[in-house]
mmCIF file with all atom_site columns, N, CA and C and ligand atoms in Angstrom:
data_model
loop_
_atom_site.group_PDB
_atom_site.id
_atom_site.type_symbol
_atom_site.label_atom_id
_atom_site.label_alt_id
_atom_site.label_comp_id
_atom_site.label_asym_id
_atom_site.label_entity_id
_atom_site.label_seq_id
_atom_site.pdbx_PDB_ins_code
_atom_site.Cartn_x
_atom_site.Cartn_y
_atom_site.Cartn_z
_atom_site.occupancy
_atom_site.B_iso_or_equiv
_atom_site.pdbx_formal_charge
_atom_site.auth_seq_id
_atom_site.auth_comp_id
_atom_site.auth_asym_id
_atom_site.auth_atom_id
_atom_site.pdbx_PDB_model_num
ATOM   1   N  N   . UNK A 1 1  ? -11.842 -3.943  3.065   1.00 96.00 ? 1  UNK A N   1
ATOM   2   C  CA  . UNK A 1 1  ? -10.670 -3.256  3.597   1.00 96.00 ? 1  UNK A CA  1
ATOM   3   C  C   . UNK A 1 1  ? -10.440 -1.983  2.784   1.00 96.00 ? 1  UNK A C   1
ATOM   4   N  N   . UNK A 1 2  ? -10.347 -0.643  3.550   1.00 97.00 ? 2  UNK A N   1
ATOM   5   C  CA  . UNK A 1 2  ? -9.431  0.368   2.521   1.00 97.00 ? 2  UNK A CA  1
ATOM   6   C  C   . UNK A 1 2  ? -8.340  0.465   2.629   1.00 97.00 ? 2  UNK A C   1
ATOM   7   N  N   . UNK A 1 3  ? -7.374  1.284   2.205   1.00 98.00 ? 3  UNK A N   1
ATOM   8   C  CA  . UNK A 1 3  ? -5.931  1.571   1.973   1.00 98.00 ? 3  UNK A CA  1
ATOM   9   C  C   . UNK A 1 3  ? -6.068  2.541   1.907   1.00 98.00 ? 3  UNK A C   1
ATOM   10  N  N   . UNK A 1 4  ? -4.910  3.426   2.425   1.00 97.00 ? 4  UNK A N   1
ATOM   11  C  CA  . UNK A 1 4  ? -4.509  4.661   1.959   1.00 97.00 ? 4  UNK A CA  1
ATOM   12  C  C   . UNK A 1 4  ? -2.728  4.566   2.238   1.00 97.00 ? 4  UNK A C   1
ATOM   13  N  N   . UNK A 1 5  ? -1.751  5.299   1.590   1.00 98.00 ? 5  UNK A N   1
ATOM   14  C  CA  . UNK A 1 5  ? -0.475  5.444   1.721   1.00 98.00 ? 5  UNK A CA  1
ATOM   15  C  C   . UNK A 1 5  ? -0.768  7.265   2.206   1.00 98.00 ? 5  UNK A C   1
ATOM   16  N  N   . UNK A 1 6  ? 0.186   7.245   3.269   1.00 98.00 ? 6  UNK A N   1
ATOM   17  C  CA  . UNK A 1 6  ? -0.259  8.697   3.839   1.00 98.00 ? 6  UNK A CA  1
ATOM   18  C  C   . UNK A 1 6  ? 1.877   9.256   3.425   1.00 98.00 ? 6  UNK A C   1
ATOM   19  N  N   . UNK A 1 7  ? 1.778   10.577  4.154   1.00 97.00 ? 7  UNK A N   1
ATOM   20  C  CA  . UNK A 1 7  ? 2.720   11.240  3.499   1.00 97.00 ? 7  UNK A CA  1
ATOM   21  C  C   . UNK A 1 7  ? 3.823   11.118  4.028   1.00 97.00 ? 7  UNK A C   1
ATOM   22  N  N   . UNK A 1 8  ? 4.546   9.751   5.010   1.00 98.00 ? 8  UNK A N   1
ATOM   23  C  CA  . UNK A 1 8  ? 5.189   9.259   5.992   1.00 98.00 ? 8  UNK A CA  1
ATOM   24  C  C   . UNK A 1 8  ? 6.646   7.877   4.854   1.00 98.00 ? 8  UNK A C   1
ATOM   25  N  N   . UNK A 1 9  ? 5.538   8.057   3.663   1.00 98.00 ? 9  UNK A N   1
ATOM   26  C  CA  . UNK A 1 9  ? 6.311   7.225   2.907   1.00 98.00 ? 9  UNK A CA  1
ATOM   27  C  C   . UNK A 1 9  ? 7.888   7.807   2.047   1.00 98.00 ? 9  UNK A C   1
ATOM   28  N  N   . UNK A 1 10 ? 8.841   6.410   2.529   1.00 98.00 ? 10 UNK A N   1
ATOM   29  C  CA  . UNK A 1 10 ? 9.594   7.249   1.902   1.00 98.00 ? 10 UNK A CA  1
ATOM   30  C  C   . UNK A 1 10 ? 10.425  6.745   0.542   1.00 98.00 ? 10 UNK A C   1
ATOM   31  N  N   . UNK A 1 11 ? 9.140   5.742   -0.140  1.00 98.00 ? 11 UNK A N   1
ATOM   32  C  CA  . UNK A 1 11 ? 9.962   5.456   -1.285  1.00 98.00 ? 11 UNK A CA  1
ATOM   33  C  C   . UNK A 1 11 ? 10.771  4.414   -1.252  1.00 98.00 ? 11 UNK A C   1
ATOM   34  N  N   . UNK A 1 12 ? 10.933  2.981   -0.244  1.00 98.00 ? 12 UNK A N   1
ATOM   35  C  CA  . UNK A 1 12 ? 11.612  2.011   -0.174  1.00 98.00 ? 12 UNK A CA  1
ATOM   36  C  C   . UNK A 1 12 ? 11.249  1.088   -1.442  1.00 98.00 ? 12 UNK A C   1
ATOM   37  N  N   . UNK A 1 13 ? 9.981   1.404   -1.943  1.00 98.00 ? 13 UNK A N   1
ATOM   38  C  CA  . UNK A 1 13 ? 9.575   0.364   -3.120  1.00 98.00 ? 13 UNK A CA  1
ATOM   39  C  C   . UNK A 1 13 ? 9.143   -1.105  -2.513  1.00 98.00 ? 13 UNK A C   1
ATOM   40  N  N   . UNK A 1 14 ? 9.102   -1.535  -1.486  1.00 98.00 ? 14 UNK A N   1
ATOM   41  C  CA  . UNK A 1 14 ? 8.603   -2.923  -0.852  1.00 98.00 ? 14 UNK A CA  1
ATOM   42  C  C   . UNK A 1 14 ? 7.376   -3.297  -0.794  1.00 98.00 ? 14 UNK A C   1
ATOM   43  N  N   . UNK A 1 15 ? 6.170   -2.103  -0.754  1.00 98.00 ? 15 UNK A N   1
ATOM   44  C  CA  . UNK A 1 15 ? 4.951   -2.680  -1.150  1.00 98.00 ? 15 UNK A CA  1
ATOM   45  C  C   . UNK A 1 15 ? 4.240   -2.613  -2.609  1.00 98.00 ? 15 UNK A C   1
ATOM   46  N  N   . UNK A 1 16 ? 5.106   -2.297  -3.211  1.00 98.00 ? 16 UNK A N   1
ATOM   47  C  CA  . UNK A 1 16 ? 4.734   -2.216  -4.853  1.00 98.00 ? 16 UNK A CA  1
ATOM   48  C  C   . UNK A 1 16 ? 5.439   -3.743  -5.091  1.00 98.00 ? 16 UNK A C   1
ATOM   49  N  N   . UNK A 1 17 ? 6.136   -4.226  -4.781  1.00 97.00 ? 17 UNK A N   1
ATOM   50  C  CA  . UNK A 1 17 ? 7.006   -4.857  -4.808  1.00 97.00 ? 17 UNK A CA  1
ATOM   51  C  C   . UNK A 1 17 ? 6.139   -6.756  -4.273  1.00 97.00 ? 17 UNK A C   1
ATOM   52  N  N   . UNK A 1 18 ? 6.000   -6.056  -2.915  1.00 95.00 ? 18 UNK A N   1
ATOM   53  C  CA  . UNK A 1 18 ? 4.487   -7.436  -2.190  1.00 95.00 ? 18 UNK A CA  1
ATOM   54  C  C   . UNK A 1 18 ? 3.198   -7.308  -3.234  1.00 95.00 ? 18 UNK A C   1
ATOM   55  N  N   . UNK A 1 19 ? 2.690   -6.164  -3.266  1.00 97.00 ? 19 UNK A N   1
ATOM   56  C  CA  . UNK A 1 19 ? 1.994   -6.541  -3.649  1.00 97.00 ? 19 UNK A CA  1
ATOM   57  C  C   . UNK A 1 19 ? 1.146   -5.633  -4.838  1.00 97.00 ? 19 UNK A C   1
ATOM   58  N  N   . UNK A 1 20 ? 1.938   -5.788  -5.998  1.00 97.00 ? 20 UNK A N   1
ATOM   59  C  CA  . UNK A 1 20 ? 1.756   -4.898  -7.523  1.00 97.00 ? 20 UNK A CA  1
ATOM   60  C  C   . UNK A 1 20 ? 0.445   -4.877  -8.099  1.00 97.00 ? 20 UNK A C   1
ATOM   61  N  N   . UNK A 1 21 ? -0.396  -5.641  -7.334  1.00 96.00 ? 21 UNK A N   1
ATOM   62  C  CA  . UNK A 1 21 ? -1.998  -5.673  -8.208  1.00 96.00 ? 21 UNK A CA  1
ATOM   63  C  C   . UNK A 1 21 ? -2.644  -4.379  -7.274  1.00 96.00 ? 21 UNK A C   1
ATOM   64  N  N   . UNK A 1 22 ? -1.668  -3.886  -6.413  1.00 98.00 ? 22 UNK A N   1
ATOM   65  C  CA  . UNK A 1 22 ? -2.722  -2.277  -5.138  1.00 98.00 ? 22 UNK A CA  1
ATOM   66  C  C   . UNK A 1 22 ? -1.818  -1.720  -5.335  1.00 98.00 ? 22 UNK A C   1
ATOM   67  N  N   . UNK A 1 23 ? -0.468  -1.516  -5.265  1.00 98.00 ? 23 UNK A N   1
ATOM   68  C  CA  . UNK A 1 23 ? 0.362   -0.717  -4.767  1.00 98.00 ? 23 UNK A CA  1
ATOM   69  C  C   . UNK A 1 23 ? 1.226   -0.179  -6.164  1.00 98.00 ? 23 UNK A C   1
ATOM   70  N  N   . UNK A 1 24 ? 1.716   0.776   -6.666  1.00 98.00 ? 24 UNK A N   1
ATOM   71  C  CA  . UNK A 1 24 ? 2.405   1.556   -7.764  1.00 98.00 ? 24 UNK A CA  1
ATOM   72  C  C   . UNK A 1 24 ? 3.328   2.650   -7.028  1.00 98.00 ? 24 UNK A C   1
ATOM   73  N  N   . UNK A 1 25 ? 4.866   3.185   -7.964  1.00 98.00 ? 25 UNK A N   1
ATOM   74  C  CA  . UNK A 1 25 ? 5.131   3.905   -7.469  1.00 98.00 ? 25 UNK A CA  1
ATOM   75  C  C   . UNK A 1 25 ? 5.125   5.025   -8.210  1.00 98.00 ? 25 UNK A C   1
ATOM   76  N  N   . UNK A 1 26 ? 4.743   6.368   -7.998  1.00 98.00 ? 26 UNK A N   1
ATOM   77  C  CA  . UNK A 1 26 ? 4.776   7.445   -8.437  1.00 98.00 ? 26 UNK A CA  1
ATOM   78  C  C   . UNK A 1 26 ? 6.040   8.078   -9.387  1.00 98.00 ? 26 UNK A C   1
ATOM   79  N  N   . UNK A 1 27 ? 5.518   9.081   -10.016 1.00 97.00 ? 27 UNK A N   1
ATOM   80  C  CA  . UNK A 1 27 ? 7.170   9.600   -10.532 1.00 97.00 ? 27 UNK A CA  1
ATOM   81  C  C   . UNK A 1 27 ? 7.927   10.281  -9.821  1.00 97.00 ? 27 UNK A C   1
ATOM   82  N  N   . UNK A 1 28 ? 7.281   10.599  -8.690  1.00 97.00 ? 28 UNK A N   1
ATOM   83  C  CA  . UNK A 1 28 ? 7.633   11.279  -7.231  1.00 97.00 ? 28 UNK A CA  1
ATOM   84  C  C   . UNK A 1 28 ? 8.049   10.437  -6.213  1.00 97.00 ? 28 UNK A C   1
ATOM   85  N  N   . UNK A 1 29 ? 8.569   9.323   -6.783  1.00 98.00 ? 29 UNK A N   1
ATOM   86  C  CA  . UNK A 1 29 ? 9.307   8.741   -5.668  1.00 98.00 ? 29 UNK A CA  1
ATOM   87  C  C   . UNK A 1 29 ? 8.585   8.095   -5.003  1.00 98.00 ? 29 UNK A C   1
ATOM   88  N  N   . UNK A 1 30 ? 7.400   7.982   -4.676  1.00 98.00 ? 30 UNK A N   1
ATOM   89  C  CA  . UNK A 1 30 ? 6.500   7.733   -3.882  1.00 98.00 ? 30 UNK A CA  1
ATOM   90  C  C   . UNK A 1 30 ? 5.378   6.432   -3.918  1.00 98.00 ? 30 UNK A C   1
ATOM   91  N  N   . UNK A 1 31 ? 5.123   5.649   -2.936  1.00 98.00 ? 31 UNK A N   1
ATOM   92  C  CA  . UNK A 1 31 ? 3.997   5.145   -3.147  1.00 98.00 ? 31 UNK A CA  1
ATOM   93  C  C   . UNK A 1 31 ? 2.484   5.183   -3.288  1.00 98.00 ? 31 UNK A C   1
ATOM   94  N  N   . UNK A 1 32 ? 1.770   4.765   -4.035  1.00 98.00 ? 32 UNK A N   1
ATOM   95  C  CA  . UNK A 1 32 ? 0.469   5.108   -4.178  1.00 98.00 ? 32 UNK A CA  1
ATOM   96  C  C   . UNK A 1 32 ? -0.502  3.817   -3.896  1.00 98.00 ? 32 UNK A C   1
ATOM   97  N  N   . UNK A 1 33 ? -1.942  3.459   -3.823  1.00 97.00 ? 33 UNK A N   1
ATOM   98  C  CA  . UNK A 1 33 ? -2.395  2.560   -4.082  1.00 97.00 ? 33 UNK A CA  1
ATOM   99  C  C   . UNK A 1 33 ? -3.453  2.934   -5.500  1.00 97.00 ? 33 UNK A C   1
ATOM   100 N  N   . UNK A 1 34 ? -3.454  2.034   -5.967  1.00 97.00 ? 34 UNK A N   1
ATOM   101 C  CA  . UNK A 1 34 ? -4.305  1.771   -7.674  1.00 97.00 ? 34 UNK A CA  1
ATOM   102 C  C   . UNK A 1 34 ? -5.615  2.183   -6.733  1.00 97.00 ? 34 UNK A C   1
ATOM   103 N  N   . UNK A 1 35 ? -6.461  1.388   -6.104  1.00 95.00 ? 35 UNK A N   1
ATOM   104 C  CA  . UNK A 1 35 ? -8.058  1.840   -5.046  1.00 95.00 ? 35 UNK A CA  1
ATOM   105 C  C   . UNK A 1 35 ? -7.745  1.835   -4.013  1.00 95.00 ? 35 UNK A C   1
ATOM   106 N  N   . UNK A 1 36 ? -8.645  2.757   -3.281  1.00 96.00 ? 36 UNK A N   1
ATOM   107 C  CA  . UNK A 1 36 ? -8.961  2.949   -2.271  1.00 96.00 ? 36 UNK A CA  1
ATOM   108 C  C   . UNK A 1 36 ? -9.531  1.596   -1.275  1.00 96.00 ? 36 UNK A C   1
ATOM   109 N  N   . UNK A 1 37 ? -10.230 1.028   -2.539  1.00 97.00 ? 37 UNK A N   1
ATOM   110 C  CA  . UNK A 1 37 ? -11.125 -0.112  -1.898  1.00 97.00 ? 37 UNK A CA  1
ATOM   111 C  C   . UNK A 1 37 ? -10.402 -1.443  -2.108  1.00 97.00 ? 37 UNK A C   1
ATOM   112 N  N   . UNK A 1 38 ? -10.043 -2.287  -0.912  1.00 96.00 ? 38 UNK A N   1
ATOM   113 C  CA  . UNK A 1 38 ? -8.733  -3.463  -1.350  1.00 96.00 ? 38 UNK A CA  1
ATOM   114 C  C   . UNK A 1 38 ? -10.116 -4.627  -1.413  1.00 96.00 ? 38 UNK A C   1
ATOM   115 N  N   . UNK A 1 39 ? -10.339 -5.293  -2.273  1.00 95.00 ? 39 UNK A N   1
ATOM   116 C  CA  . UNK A 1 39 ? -10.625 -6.905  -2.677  1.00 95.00 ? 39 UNK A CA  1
ATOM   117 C  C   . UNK A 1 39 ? -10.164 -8.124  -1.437  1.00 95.00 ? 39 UNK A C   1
ATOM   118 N  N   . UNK A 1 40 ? -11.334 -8.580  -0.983  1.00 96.00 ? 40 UNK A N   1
ATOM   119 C  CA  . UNK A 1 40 ? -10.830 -9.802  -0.265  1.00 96.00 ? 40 UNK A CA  1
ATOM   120 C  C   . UNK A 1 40 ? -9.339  -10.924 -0.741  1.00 96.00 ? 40 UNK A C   1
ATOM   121 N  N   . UNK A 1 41 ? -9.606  -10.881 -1.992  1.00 96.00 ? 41 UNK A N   1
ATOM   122 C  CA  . UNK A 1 41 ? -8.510  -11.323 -2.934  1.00 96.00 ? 41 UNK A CA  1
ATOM   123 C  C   . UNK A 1 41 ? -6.855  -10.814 -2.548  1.00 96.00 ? 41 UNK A C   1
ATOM   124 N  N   . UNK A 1 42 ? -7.506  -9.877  -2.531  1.00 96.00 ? 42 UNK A N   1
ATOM   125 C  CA  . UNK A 1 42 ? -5.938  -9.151  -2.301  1.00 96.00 ? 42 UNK A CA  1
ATOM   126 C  C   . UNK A 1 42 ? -5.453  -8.497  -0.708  1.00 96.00 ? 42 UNK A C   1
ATOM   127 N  N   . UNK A 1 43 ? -6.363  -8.461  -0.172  1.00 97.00 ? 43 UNK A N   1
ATOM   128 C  CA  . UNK A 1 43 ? -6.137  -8.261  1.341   1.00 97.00 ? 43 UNK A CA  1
ATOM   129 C  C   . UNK A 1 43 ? -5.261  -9.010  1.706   1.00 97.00 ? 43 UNK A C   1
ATOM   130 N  N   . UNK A 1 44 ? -4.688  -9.857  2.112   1.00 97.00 ? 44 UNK A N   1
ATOM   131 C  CA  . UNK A 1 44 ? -3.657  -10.520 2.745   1.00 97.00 ? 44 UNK A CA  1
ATOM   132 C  C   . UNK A 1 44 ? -2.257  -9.752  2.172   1.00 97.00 ? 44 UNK A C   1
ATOM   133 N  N   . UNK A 1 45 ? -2.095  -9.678  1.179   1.00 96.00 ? 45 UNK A N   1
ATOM   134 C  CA  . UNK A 1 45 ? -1.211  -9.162  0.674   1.00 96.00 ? 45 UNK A CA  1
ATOM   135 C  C   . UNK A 1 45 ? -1.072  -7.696  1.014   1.00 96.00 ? 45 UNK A C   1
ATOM   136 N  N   . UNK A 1 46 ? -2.475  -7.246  0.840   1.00 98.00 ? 46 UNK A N   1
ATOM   137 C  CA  . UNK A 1 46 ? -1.943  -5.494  1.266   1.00 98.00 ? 46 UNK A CA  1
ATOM   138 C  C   . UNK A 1 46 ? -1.868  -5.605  2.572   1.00 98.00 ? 46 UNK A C   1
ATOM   139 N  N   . UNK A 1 47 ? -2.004  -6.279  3.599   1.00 97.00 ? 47 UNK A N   1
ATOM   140 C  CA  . UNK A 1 47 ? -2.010  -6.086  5.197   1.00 97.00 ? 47 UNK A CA  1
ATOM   141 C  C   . UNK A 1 47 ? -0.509  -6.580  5.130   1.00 97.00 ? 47 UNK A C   1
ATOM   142 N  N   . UNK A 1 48 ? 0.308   -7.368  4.613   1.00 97.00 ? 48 UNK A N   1
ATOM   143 C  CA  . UNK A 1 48 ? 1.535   -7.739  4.571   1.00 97.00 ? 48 UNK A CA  1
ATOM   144 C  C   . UNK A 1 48 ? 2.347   -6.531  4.366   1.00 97.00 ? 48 UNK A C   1
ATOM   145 N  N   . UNK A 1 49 ? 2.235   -6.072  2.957   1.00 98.00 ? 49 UNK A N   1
ATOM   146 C  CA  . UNK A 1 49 ? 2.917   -4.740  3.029   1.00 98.00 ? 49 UNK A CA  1
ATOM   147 C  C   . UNK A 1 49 ? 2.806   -3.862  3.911   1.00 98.00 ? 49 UNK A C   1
ATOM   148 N  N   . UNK A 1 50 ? 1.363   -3.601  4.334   1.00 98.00 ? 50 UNK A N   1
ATOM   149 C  CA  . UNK A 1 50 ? 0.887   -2.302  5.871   1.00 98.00 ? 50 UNK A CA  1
ATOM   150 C  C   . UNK A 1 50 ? 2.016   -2.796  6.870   1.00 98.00 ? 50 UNK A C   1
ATOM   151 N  N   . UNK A 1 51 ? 2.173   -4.332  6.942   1.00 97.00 ? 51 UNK A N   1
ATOM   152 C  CA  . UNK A 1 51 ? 3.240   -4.466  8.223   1.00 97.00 ? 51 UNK A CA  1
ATOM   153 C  C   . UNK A 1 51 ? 4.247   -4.395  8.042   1.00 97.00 ? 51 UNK A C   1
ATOM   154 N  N   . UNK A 1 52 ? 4.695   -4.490  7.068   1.00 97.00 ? 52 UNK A N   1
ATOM   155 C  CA  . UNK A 1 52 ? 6.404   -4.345  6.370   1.00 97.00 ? 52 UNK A CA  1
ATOM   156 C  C   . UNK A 1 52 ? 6.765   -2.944  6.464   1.00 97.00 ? 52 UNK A C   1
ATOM   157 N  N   . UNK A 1 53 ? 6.097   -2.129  6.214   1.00 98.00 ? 53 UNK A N   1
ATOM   158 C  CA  . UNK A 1 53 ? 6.203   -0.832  5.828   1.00 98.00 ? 53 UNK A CA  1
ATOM   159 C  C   . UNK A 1 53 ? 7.173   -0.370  6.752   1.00 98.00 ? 53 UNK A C   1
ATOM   160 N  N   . UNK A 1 54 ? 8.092   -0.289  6.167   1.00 98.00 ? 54 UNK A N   1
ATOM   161 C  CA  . UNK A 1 54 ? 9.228   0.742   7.575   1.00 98.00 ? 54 UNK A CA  1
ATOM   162 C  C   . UNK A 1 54 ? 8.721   1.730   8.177   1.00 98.00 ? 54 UNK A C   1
ATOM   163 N  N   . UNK A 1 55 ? 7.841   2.825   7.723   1.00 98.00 ? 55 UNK A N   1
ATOM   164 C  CA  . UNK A 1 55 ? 7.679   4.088   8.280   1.00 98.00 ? 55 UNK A CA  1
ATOM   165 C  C   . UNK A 1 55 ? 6.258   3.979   8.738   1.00 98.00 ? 55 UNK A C   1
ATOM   166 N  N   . UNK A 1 56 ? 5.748   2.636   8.720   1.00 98.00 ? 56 UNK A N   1
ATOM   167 C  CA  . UNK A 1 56 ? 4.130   2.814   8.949   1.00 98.00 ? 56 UNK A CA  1
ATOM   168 C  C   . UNK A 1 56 ? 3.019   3.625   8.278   1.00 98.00 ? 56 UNK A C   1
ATOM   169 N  N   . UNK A 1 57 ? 3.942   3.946   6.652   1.00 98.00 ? 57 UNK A N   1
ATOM   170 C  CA  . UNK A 1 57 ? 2.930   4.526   5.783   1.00 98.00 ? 57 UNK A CA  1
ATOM   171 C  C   . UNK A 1 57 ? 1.904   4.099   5.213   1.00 98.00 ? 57 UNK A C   1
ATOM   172 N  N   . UNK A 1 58 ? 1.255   2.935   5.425   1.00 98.00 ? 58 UNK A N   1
ATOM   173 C  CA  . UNK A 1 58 ? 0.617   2.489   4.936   1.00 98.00 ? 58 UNK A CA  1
ATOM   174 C  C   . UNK A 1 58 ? -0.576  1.887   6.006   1.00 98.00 ? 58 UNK A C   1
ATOM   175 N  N   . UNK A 1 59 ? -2.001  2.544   5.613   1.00 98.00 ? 59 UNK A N   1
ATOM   176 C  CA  . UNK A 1 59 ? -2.910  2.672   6.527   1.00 98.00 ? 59 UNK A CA  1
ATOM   177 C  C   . UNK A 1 59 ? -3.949  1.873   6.101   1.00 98.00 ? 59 UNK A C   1
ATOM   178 N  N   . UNK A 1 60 ? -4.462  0.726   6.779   1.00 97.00 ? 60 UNK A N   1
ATOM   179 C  CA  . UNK A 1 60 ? -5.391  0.261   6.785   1.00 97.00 ? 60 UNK A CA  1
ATOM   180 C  C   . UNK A 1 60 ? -6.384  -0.165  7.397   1.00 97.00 ? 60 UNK A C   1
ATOM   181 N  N   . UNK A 1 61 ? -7.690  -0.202  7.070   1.00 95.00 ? 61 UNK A N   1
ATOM   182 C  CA  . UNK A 1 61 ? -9.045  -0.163  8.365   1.00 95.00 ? 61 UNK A CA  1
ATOM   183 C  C   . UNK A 1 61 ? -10.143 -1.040  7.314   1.00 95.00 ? 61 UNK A C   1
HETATM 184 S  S1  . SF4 B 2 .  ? 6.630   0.134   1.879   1.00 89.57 ? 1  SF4 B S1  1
HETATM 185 FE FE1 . SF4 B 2 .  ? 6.071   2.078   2.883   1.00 89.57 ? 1  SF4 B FE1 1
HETATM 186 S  S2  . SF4 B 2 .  ? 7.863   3.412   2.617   1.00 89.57 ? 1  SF4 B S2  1
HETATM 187 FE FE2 . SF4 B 2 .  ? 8.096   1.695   1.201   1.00 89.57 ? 1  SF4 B FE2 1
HETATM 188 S  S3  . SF4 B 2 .  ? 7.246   2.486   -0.755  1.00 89.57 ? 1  SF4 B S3  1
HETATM 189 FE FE3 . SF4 B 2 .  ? 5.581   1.388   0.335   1.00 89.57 ? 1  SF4 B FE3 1
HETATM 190 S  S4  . SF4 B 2 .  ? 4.510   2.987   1.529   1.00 89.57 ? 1  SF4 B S4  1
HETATM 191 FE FE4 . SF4 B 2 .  ? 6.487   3.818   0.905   1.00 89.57 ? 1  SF4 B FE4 1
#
């Protein structure tokens, strides 16, 4: 799976929050992911946050 947080985010803190081993927040307010490349391990969790995401910032394929 990859991740990307695109520029739609607005800083709710909920997927740093699901899931802190991918997701960090910037000093900009913002969310980031730690890789690009998500771990079977941790996939469930980052697809949880992708759906939580209020603004649909969070992109995954
Ligand atoms: S859940 Fe969405 S809006 Fe909230 S911090 Fe994460 S990427 Fe940003």
């Amino acid at each position: 799976m990859q991740v990307h947080v695109n520029g739609e985010c607005i800083g709710c803190g909920m997927c740093a929050s699901v899931c802190p081993n991918e997701f960090f927040m910037t000093d900009g307010g913002t969310a980031a992911a730690f890789s690009p490349e998500v771990g079977d391990d941790l996939a469930d969790q980052v697809q949880a946050a992708a759906d939580g995401c209020p603004v649909s910032a969070i992109e995954v394929r």
